[in-house]
Every structure is written in C-alpha cells, then in structure tokens.
PDB file of C-alpha atoms in Angstrom:
ATOM      1  CA  MET A  91     115.654 103.284 114.872  1.00 97.00           C
ATOM      2  CA  TYR A  92     118.722 104.189 112.859  1.00 98.00           C
ATOM      3  CA  LYS A  93     119.988 103.770 109.284  1.00 98.00           C
ATOM      4  CA  ASP A  94     118.014 104.032 106.051  1.00 98.00           C
ATOM      5  CA  LEU A  95     118.832 101.656 103.191  1.00 98.00           C
ATOM      6  CA  ASN A  96     121.915 103.526 101.983  1.00 98.00           C
ATOM      7  CA  GLU A  97     123.287 103.943 105.496  1.00 98.00           C
ATOM      8  CA  SER A  98     122.535 100.300 106.296  1.00 98.00           C
ATOM      9  CA  SER A  99     124.357  99.182 103.171  1.00 98.00           C
ATOM     10  CA  GLU A 100     127.444 101.185 104.129  1.00 98.00           C
ATOM     11  CA  LEU A 101     127.464  99.831 107.686  1.00 98.00           C
ATOM     12  CA  LEU A 102     126.808  96.199 106.731  1.00 98.00           C
ATOM     13  CA  ASN A 103     129.465  96.172 104.038  1.00 98.00           C
ATOM     14  CA  GLY A 104     131.909  97.674 106.499  1.00 98.00           C
ATOM     15  CA  LEU A 105     131.087  95.002 109.085  1.00 98.00           C
ATOM     16  CA  LYS A 106     131.331  92.233 106.503  1.00 97.00           C
ATOM     17  CA  THR A 107     134.862  93.381 105.672  1.00 97.00           C
ATOM     18  CA  LYS A 108     136.025  93.962 109.255  1.00 97.00           C
ATOM     19  CA  LEU A 109     134.474  90.737 110.564  1.00 97.00           C
ATOM     20  CA  ALA A 110     135.477  88.512 107.658  1.00 96.00           C
ATOM     21  CA  VAL A 111     137.154  86.321 110.292  1.00 96.00           C
ATOM     22  CA  LEU A 112     135.609  86.061 113.744  1.00 95.00           C
ATOM     23  CA  PRO A 113     137.664  85.216 116.838  1.00 94.00           C
ATOM     24  CA  ASN A 114     137.427  81.567 117.832  1.00 95.00           C
ATOM     25  CA  GLY A 115     134.249  80.856 119.792  1.00 94.00           C
ATOM     26  CA  VAL A 116     132.721  84.285 119.104  1.00 97.00           C
ATOM     27  CA  LYS A 117     129.390  84.863 117.339  1.00 97.00           C
ATOM     28  CA  ALA A 118     128.243  88.150 115.827  1.00 98.00           C
ATOM     29  CA  ILE A 119     124.596  89.017 115.169  1.00 98.00           C
ATOM     30  CA  VAL A 120     123.181  92.193 113.648  1.00 98.00           C
ATOM     31  CA  CYS A 121     119.570  93.303 114.100  1.00 98.00           C
ATOM     32  CA  PRO A 122     118.759  96.055 111.583  1.00 98.00           C
ATOM     33  CA  PRO A 123     115.406  97.837 111.366  1.00 98.00           C
ATOM     34  CA  PHE A 124     112.707  95.936 109.461  1.00 98.00           C
ATOM     35  CA  THR A 125     113.196  98.093 106.352  1.00 98.00           C
ATOM     36  CA  SER A 126     116.819  96.943 106.044  1.00 98.00           C
ATOM     37  CA  LEU A 127     116.400  93.222 106.733  1.00 98.00           C
ATOM     38  CA  ALA A 128     116.119  92.065 103.110  1.00 98.00           C
ATOM     39  CA  LEU A 129     119.134  94.169 102.160  1.00 98.00           C
ATOM     40  CA  ALA A 130     121.081  92.815 105.134  1.00 98.00           C
ATOM     41  CA  GLN A 131     120.317  89.234 104.161  1.00 98.00           C
ATOM     42  CA  LYS A 132     121.761  89.810 100.688  1.00 98.00           C
ATOM     43  CA  ILE A 133     124.855  91.648 101.893  1.00 98.00           C
ATOM     44  CA  LEU A 134     125.652  89.187 104.684  1.00 98.00           C
ATOM     45  CA  GLU A 135     125.139  86.061 102.601  1.00 97.00           C
ATOM     46  CA  GLY A 136     128.268  83.932 102.848  1.00 95.00           C
ATOM     47  CA  SER A 137     129.596  85.887 105.850  1.00 96.00           C
ATOM     48  CA  HIS A 138     129.939  84.769 109.474  1.00 95.00           C
ATOM     49  CA  ILE A 139     127.469  87.404 110.670  1.00 98.00           C
ATOM     50  CA  ALA A 140     123.999  86.168 111.634  1.00 98.00           C
ATOM     51  CA  LEU A 141     120.800  88.146 111.105  1.00 98.00           C
ATOM     52  CA  GLY A 142     118.141  89.069 113.649  1.00 98.00           C
ATOM     53  CA  ALA A 143     115.210  91.461 113.990  1.00 98.00           C
ATOM     54  CA  GLN A 144     114.475  94.054 116.652  1.00 98.00           C
ATOM     55  CA  ASN A 145     110.946  92.877 117.466  1.00 98.00           C
ATOM     56  CA  MET A 146     107.997  90.737 116.304  1.00 98.00           C
ATOM     57  CA  TYR A 147     104.353  89.989 117.024  1.00 98.00           C
ATOM     58  CA  HIS A 148     103.107  86.647 118.349  1.00 98.00           C
ATOM     59  CA  ASP A 149     100.938  85.626 115.377  1.00 98.00           C
ATOM     60  CA  ASP A 150     101.894  84.517 111.867  1.00 97.00           C
ATOM     61  CA  GLU A 151      99.354  86.781 110.198  1.00 97.00           C
ATOM     62  CA  GLY A 152      96.109  88.647 110.809  1.00 98.00           C
ATOM     63  CA  ALA A 153      94.529  92.047 111.273  1.00 98.00           C
ATOM     64  CA  PHE A 154      97.460  93.550 113.187  1.00 98.00           C
ATOM     65  CA  THR A 155      98.374  96.506 111.005  1.00 98.00           C
ATOM     66  CA  GLY A 156     101.928  97.712 111.521  1.00 97.00           C
ATOM     67  CA  GLU A 157     103.179  94.482 113.103  1.00 98.00           C
ATOM     68  CA  VAL A 158     105.708  91.986 111.724  1.00 98.00           C
ATOM     69  CA  SER A 159     105.323  88.242 112.224  1.00 98.00           C
ATOM     70  CA  PRO A 160     107.850  85.467 112.892  1.00 98.00           C
ATOM     71  CA  LYS A 161     106.825  83.895 109.590  1.00 98.00           C
ATOM     72  CA  MET A 162     107.873  87.086 107.798  1.00 98.00           C
ATOM     73  CA  LEU A 163     111.171  87.220 109.694  1.00 98.00           C
ATOM     74  CA  LYS A 164     111.978  83.590 108.885  1.00 98.00           C
ATOM     75  CA  SER A 165     111.227  84.139 105.195  1.00 98.00           C
ATOM     76  CA  ILE A 166     113.742  86.982 105.075  1.00 97.00           C
ATOM     77  CA  GLY A 167     116.533  84.931 106.675  1.00 98.00           C
ATOM     78  CA  CYS A 168     116.371  85.946 110.337  1.00 98.00           C
ATOM     79  CA  GLN A 169     117.663  83.499 112.925  1.00 98.00           C
ATOM     80  CA  TYR A 170     117.246  85.724 115.998  1.00 98.00           C
ATOM     81  CA  VAL A 171     114.770  88.279 117.328  1.00 98.00           C
ATOM     82  CA  ILE A 172     115.127  90.784 120.180  1.00 98.00           C
ATOM     83  CA  LEU A 173     112.130  90.723 122.528  1.00 98.00           C
ATOM     84  CA  GLY A 174     111.232  93.011 125.428  1.00 98.00           C
ATOM     85  CA  HIS A 175     113.946  95.587 124.875  1.00 97.00           C
ATOM     86  CA  SER A 176     113.801  98.237 127.588  1.00 95.00           C
ATOM     87  CA  GLU A 177     112.579 100.793 125.042  1.00 94.00           C
ATOM     88  CA  ARG A 178     109.702  98.473 124.082  1.00 96.00           C
ATOM     89  CA  ARG A 179     108.837  98.153 127.764  1.00 96.00           C
ATOM     90  CA  GLN A 180     109.215 101.866 128.479  1.00 93.00           C
ATOM     91  CA  TYR A 181     107.631 103.513 125.433  1.00 95.00           C
ATOM     92  CA  PHE A 182     105.242 100.821 124.217  1.00 97.00           C
ATOM     93  CA  LYS A 183     104.266  99.405 127.607  1.00 97.00           C
ATOM     94  CA  GLU A 184     105.185  95.802 126.783  1.00 98.00           C
ATOM     95  CA  THR A 185     104.637  93.530 129.771  1.00 98.00           C
ATOM     96  CA  ASN A 186     106.380  90.336 130.846  1.00 98.00           C
ATOM     97  CA  GLU A 187     103.233  88.414 129.863  1.00 98.00           C
ATOM     98  CA  PHE A 188     103.255  89.906 126.354  1.00 98.00           C
ATOM     99  CA  ILE A 189     106.982  89.241 125.930  1.00 98.00           C
ATOM    100  CA  ASN A 190     106.438  85.664 127.133  1.00 98.00           C
ATOM    101  CA  LYS A 191     103.806  85.102 124.413  1.00 98.00           C
ATOM    102  CA  LYS A 192     106.216  86.412 121.801  1.00 98.00           C
ATOM    103  CA  ALA A 193     109.083  84.301 123.120  1.00 98.00           C
ATOM    104  CA  LYS A 194     106.998  81.123 122.902  1.00 98.00           C
ATOM    105  CA  LYS A 195     105.940  81.972 119.355  1.00 98.00           C
ATOM    106  CA  ALA A 196     109.510  82.781 118.326  1.00 98.00           C
ATOM    107  CA  ILE A 197     110.722  79.408 119.629  1.00 98.00           C
ATOM    108  CA  ALA A 198     107.851  77.559 117.927  1.00 98.00           C
ATOM    109  CA  SER A 199     108.742  79.344 114.685  1.00 98.00           C
ATOM    110  CA  GLY A 200     112.422  78.375 114.831  1.00 98.00           C
ATOM    111  CA  LEU A 201     113.727  81.787 115.856  1.00 98.00           C
ATOM    112  CA  ILE A 202     116.090  82.272 118.798  1.00 98.00           C
ATOM    113  CA  PRO A 203     114.746  84.984 121.102  1.00 98.00           C
ATOM    114  CA  ILE A 204     117.046  87.517 122.746  1.00 98.00           C
ATOM    115  CA  ILE A 205     114.970  88.361 125.821  1.00 98.00           C
ATOM    116  CA  CYS A 206     115.817  91.648 127.539  1.00 98.00           C
ATOM    117  CA  VAL A 207     115.500  92.345 131.262  1.00 98.00           C
ATOM    118  CA  GLY A 208     116.742  95.151 133.482  1.00 97.00           C
ATOM    119  CA  GLU A 209     115.882  97.769 136.078  1.00 96.00           C
ATOM    120  CA  THR A 210     115.371 101.526 135.884  1.00 92.00           C
ATOM    121  CA  LEU A 211     117.437 104.062 137.821  1.00 88.00           C
ATOM    122  CA  GLU A 212     114.557 104.535 140.269  1.00 90.00           C
ATOM    123  CA  GLU A 213     114.389 100.782 140.895  1.00 94.00           C
ATOM    124  CA  ARG A 214     118.147 100.524 141.426  1.00 91.00           C
ATOM    125  CA  GLU A 215     118.103 103.437 143.863  1.00 90.00           C
ATOM    126  CA  LYS A 216     115.330 101.674 145.793  1.00 95.00           C
ATOM    127  CA  ASN A 217     117.608  98.603 145.995  1.00 95.00           C
ATOM    128  CA  ILE A 218     115.026  96.387 144.266  1.00 97.00           C
ATOM    129  CA  THR A 219     117.160  95.413 141.251  1.00 96.00           C
ATOM    130  CA  ASN A 220     117.157  91.735 142.198  1.00 97.00           C
ATOM    131  CA  GLN A 221     113.417  91.690 142.753  1.00 98.00           C
ATOM    132  CA  VAL A 222     112.676  93.440 139.437  1.00 98.00           C
ATOM    133  CA  VAL A 223     115.009  91.261 137.370  1.00 98.00           C
ATOM    134  CA  THR A 224     113.762  88.075 139.047  1.00 98.00           C
ATOM    135  CA  THR A 225     110.144  88.982 138.247  1.00 98.00           C
ATOM    136  CA  GLN A 226     111.055  89.761 134.644  1.00 98.00           C
ATOM    137  CA  VAL A 227     113.020  86.546 134.074  1.00 98.00           C
ATOM    138  CA  LYS A 228     110.333  84.355 135.637  1.00 98.00           C
ATOM    139  CA  GLY A 229     107.557  86.144 133.736  1.00 98.00           C
ATOM    140  CA  CYS A 230     109.270  86.047 130.364  1.00 98.00           C
ATOM    141  CA  LEU A 231     110.263  82.366 130.681  1.00 98.00           C
ATOM    142  CA  LEU A 232     106.924  81.139 132.063  1.00 98.00           C
ATOM    143  CA  ASP A 233     106.028  77.668 130.719  1.00 98.00           C
ATOM    144  CA  ILE A 234     109.042  77.545 128.379  1.00 98.00           C
ATOM    145  CA  ALA A 235     110.716  74.124 128.462  1.00 98.00           C
ATOM    146  CA  ALA A 236     114.330  73.669 129.582  1.00 97.00           C
ATOM    147  CA  VAL A 237     115.376  72.385 126.150  1.00 97.00           C
ATOM    148  CA  ASP A 238     114.201  75.702 124.652  1.00 98.00           C
ATOM    149  CA  VAL A 239     115.641  77.857 127.438  1.00 98.00           C
ATOM    150  CA  GLU A 240     119.077  76.379 126.710  1.00 97.00           C
ATOM    151  CA  ARG A 241     119.012  77.866 123.216  1.00 96.00           C
ATOM    152  CA  LEU A 242     117.711  81.339 123.937  1.00 97.00           C
ATOM    153  CA  ILE A 243     119.670  84.431 124.953  1.00 98.00           C
ATOM    154  CA  ILE A 244     118.954  86.675 127.925  1.00 98.00           C
ATOM    155  CA  ALA A 245     120.216  90.243 127.770  1.00 98.00           C
ATOM    156  CA  TYR A 246     120.585  92.191 131.010  1.00 97.00           C
ATOM    157  CA  GLU A 247     120.331  95.881 130.243  1.00 95.00           C
ATOM    158  CA  PRO A 248     120.254  98.269 133.194  1.00 94.00           C
ATOM    159  CA  VAL A 249     117.929 100.943 131.813  1.00 90.00           C
ATOM    160  CA  TRP A 250     119.847 103.673 133.647  1.00 87.00           C
ATOM    161  CA  ALA A 251     122.972 102.802 131.644  1.00 83.00           C
ATOM    162  CA  ILE A 252     121.447 102.904 128.141  1.00 78.00           C
ATOM    163  CA  GLY A 253     122.327 105.938 126.090  1.00 69.00           C
ATOM    164  CA  THR A 254     123.226 107.871 129.230  1.00 71.00           C
ATOM    165  CA  GLY A 255     126.961 107.366 129.163  1.00 69.00           C
ATOM    166  CA  LYS A 256     126.640 105.703 132.574  1.00 74.00           C
ATOM    167  CA  VAL A 257     127.922 102.175 132.669  1.00 71.00           C
ATOM    168  CA  ALA A 258     127.391  99.513 135.272  1.00 85.00           C
ATOM    169  CA  THR A 259     130.756  98.603 136.711  1.00 92.00           C
ATOM    170  CA  PRO A 260     131.962  95.145 135.690  1.00 94.00           C
ATOM    171  CA  GLN A 261     131.171  93.969 139.219  1.00 96.00           C
ATOM    172  CA  GLN A 262     127.641  95.460 139.179  1.00 95.00           C
ATOM    173  CA  ALA A 263     126.980  93.762 135.839  1.00 96.00           C
ATOM    174  CA  GLN A 264     128.489  90.478 137.008  1.00 97.00           C
ATOM    175  CA  ASP A 265     126.351  90.502 140.159  1.00 97.00           C
ATOM    176  CA  VAL A 266     123.110  90.657 138.163  1.00 97.00           C
ATOM    177  CA  HIS A 267     124.331  88.121 135.601  1.00 98.00           C
ATOM    178  CA  LYS A 268     125.159  85.757 138.459  1.00 98.00           C
ATOM    179  CA  LEU A 269     121.675  86.333 139.868  1.00 98.00           C
ATOM    180  CA  ILE A 270     120.091  85.487 136.503  1.00 98.00           C
ATOM    181  CA  ARG A 271     122.145  82.336 136.065  1.00 98.00           C
ATOM    182  CA  GLY A 272     121.336  81.251 139.609  1.00 98.00           C
ATOM    183  CA  LEU A 273     117.650  81.880 138.974  1.00 98.00           C
ATOM    184  CA  ILE A 274     117.707  79.742 135.824  1.00 98.00           C
ATOM    185  CA  ALA A 275     119.489  77.024 137.799  1.00 98.00           C
ATOM    186  CA  GLN A 276     116.662  77.127 140.361  1.00 98.00           C
ATOM    187  CA  LEU A 277     114.025  76.906 137.652  1.00 97.00           C
ATOM    188  CA  TYR A 278     115.659  74.476 135.224  1.00 98.00           C
ATOM    189  CA  GLY A 279     118.771  73.014 136.835  1.00 98.00           C
ATOM    190  CA  SER A 280     122.459  73.949 136.707  1.00 97.00           C
ATOM    191  CA  ALA A 281     123.145  72.176 133.387  1.00 97.00           C
ATOM    192  CA  THR A 282     120.594  74.385 131.619  1.00 98.00           C
ATOM    193  CA  ALA A 283     121.846  77.494 133.430  1.00 98.00           C
ATOM    194  CA  GLU A 284     125.381  76.906 132.168  1.00 97.00           C
ATOM    195  CA  LYS A 285     124.193  76.673 128.546  1.00 97.00           C
ATOM    196  CA  VAL A 286     122.174  79.895 128.529  1.00 98.00           C
ATOM    197  CA  VAL A 287     123.956  82.857 126.956  1.00 98.00           C
ATOM    198  CA  ILE A 288     123.550  85.965 129.135  1.00 98.00           C
ATOM    199  CA  GLN A 289     124.541  89.233 127.495  1.00 98.00           C
ATOM    200  CA  TYR A 290     125.213  92.627 129.029  1.00 96.00           C
ATOM    201  CA  GLY A 291     123.719  95.672 127.337  1.00 93.00           C
ATOM    202  CA  GLY A 292     124.198  99.230 128.549  1.00 87.00           C
ATOM    203  CA  SER A 293     126.676 101.654 126.972  1.00 88.00           C
ATOM    204  CA  VAL A 294     129.045  98.887 125.864  1.00 93.00           C
ATOM    205  CA  LYS A 295     131.964 100.485 124.026  1.00 94.00           C
ATOM    206  CA  PRO A 296     135.354  99.295 122.743  1.00 96.00           C
ATOM    207  CA  GLU A 297     136.926 100.913 125.830  1.00 95.00           C
ATOM    208  CA  ASN A 298     134.979  98.857 128.376  1.00 94.00           C
ATOM    209  CA  ALA A 299     134.031  95.742 126.386  1.00 96.00           C
ATOM    210  CA  LYS A 300     136.978  93.560 127.312  1.00 96.00           C
ATOM    211  CA  GLU A 301     136.601  93.969 131.072  1.00 96.00           C
ATOM    212  CA  LEU A 302     132.836  93.427 130.913  1.00 96.00           C
ATOM    213  CA  LEU A 303     133.020  90.431 128.588  1.00 96.00           C
ATOM    214  CA  HIS A 304     135.587  88.660 130.711  1.00 96.00           C
ATOM    215  CA  GLN A 305     133.410  88.546 133.825  1.00 97.00           C
ATOM    216  CA  PRO A 306     132.577  84.916 134.675  1.00 97.00           C
ATOM    217  CA  ASP A 307     128.831  85.132 133.984  1.00 98.00           C
ATOM    218  CA  ILE A 308     128.843  87.642 131.115  1.00 98.00           C
ATOM    219  CA  ASP A 309     128.729  85.698 127.853  1.00 98.00           C
ATOM    220  CA  GLY A 310     128.258  88.507 125.372  1.00 97.00           C
ATOM    221  CA  ALA A 311     127.115  92.059 124.702  1.00 97.00           C
ATOM    222  CA  LEU A 312     123.918  93.601 123.396  1.00 97.00           C
ATOM    223  CA  VAL A 313     125.441  96.642 121.730  1.00 96.00           C
ATOM    224  CA  GLY A 314     123.542  99.888 121.245  1.00 92.00           C
ATOM    225  CA  GLY A 315     125.050 103.122 119.945  1.00 93.00           C
ATOM    226  CA  ALA A 316     128.497 101.609 119.418  1.00 95.00           C
ATOM    227  CA  CYS A 317     127.108  99.255 116.760  1.00 96.00           C
ATOM    228  CA  LEU A 318     126.243 102.152 114.465  1.00 97.00           C
ATOM    229  CA  LYS A 319     129.847 102.428 113.268  1.00 97.00           C
ATOM    230  CA  ALA A 320     131.659  99.445 111.792  1.00 98.00           C
ATOM    231  CA  ASP A 321     134.940 100.270 113.551  1.00 98.00           C
ATOM    232  CA  SER A 322     133.500 100.373 117.074  1.00 97.00           C
ATOM    233  CA  PHE A 323     131.277  97.314 116.666  1.00 98.00           C
ATOM    234  CA  ALA A 324     134.130  95.293 115.172  1.00 97.00           C
ATOM    235  CA  ALA A 325     136.376  96.345 118.059  1.00 97.00           C
ATOM    236  CA  ILE A 326     133.802  95.050 120.571  1.00 97.00           C
ATOM    237  CA  VAL A 327     133.574  91.738 118.710  1.00 97.00           C
ATOM    238  CA  GLN A 328     137.362  91.420 118.827  1.00 96.00           C
ATOM    239  CA  ALA A 329     137.329  92.238 122.567  1.00 95.00           C
ATOM    240  CA  ALA A 330     135.188  89.134 123.146  1.00 94.00           C
ATOM    241  CA  ALA A 331     138.046  86.842 122.161  1.00 90.00           C
TER     242      ALA A 331
END
C-alpha cells in the first residue's frame, strides 16, 4: 500500500526508462495498487514491463463492496494477479481454500496467478517449514489442472524475512524452492514441475539478488520494499540476467 497517482507516475516512468531493454530471458512485472492500475497501463504501453494487480475477488461482479474482480482487472490491461500474499493471510485471514477459489477464477479469466506461500518465524523455529509450505501448495493448487499449473507462478516468501531486514540465506531459500518443485513433480509430474516459475520473496535487494536468483530452483523474485525506487528495482532485474 504505497504510492499515490503522482508517486506512481514518477516510479513507473523511471522504470520504463531504466528497463527499456530487458536482459535476455528476463521478464519484469509491476503490481501497483488498484488506484494506479489505469495510469500504469497508459505509462507502460509499448514497454517490456507487464502489468499485474495485488489481489482480486473470485466473482466477476456482485454485492461485494470494496472488492475488485478479475473482469475489472482484465479490462484495465492486467495479465497477472498476486494471490495469498502473506499480508493477506496474516491481516485479512485468507485461507488456502479461499486463495484456491481465487486462483481458479483468475485462470478461468485469463489472468496468471502469482500464488504466495511461506512460513512464519514461529513455524520455522518449530521446524515445520516443510509441513506448512506443503499444506499451502497443495491447498492452493487443489483441482487445478497440470496445463494451468504450468503457466502460473508460485512465490515462496518466508514471512519472517519480509520487511524485517532478515533474509533467508540462498541455501535456505533454495531448500524450500526445491521442496516446492519436488511437490509439484509428485502432484503433476516432472515436466510440469520444470515449467513452473518459483519466485523468492523476502527482503530481496540489489545486494543479495544475484546470489539468490542464481540458485538452481529460484526462477525469479517477488520484490517488496526494493521495488519502490526505480534504481533498486532495475538493479534487481539486471541481476537476474
């Protein structure tokens, strides 16, 4: 929940300039707040930067005051939508079942979901990270076909490393990414598992991006605070090369 229209305009124009050419094989997606989506679509038109939203509801319309539908997001030019971010789980009590409903609706609507999973500090200290992440992945992907799983993105975000300055070591992050890929292989087969993009999110900065992004099972980054300045976000994109 950052950036009003003027601030969004400044950031997006800065990103458009700095990311006029993306490294080979690298994609960049921005997910502004709902109030800045229409502006973002106009500014980013003709650029290599794709547009996504931070959340959505699982119906096209109805008496759900305050919610935003996939139909609305599609009409404004969104291609992606973040679902089940740790803050949605923590503050708004979103469950795996609820996120699963939204993921199915996003896919049916032609949006690519970025589904977030990850454990809290308490869960990591109890050594139940694998159990928690496994339950989340299985719950969020329930009854989603392999052909659709291949297109979506899973973002592993250790909750204890978001906004705290703590960062999972590259090996800690890789271990959970490997777990997730192995789990998808169990559920859908190894060919599908290899196609799924698994991102790491948790205090990703220009200083640590390269080492994280070059782990064998880390395919990208879900960037938080470092995306609020064009220089730092562009540096992370370049580190993915």
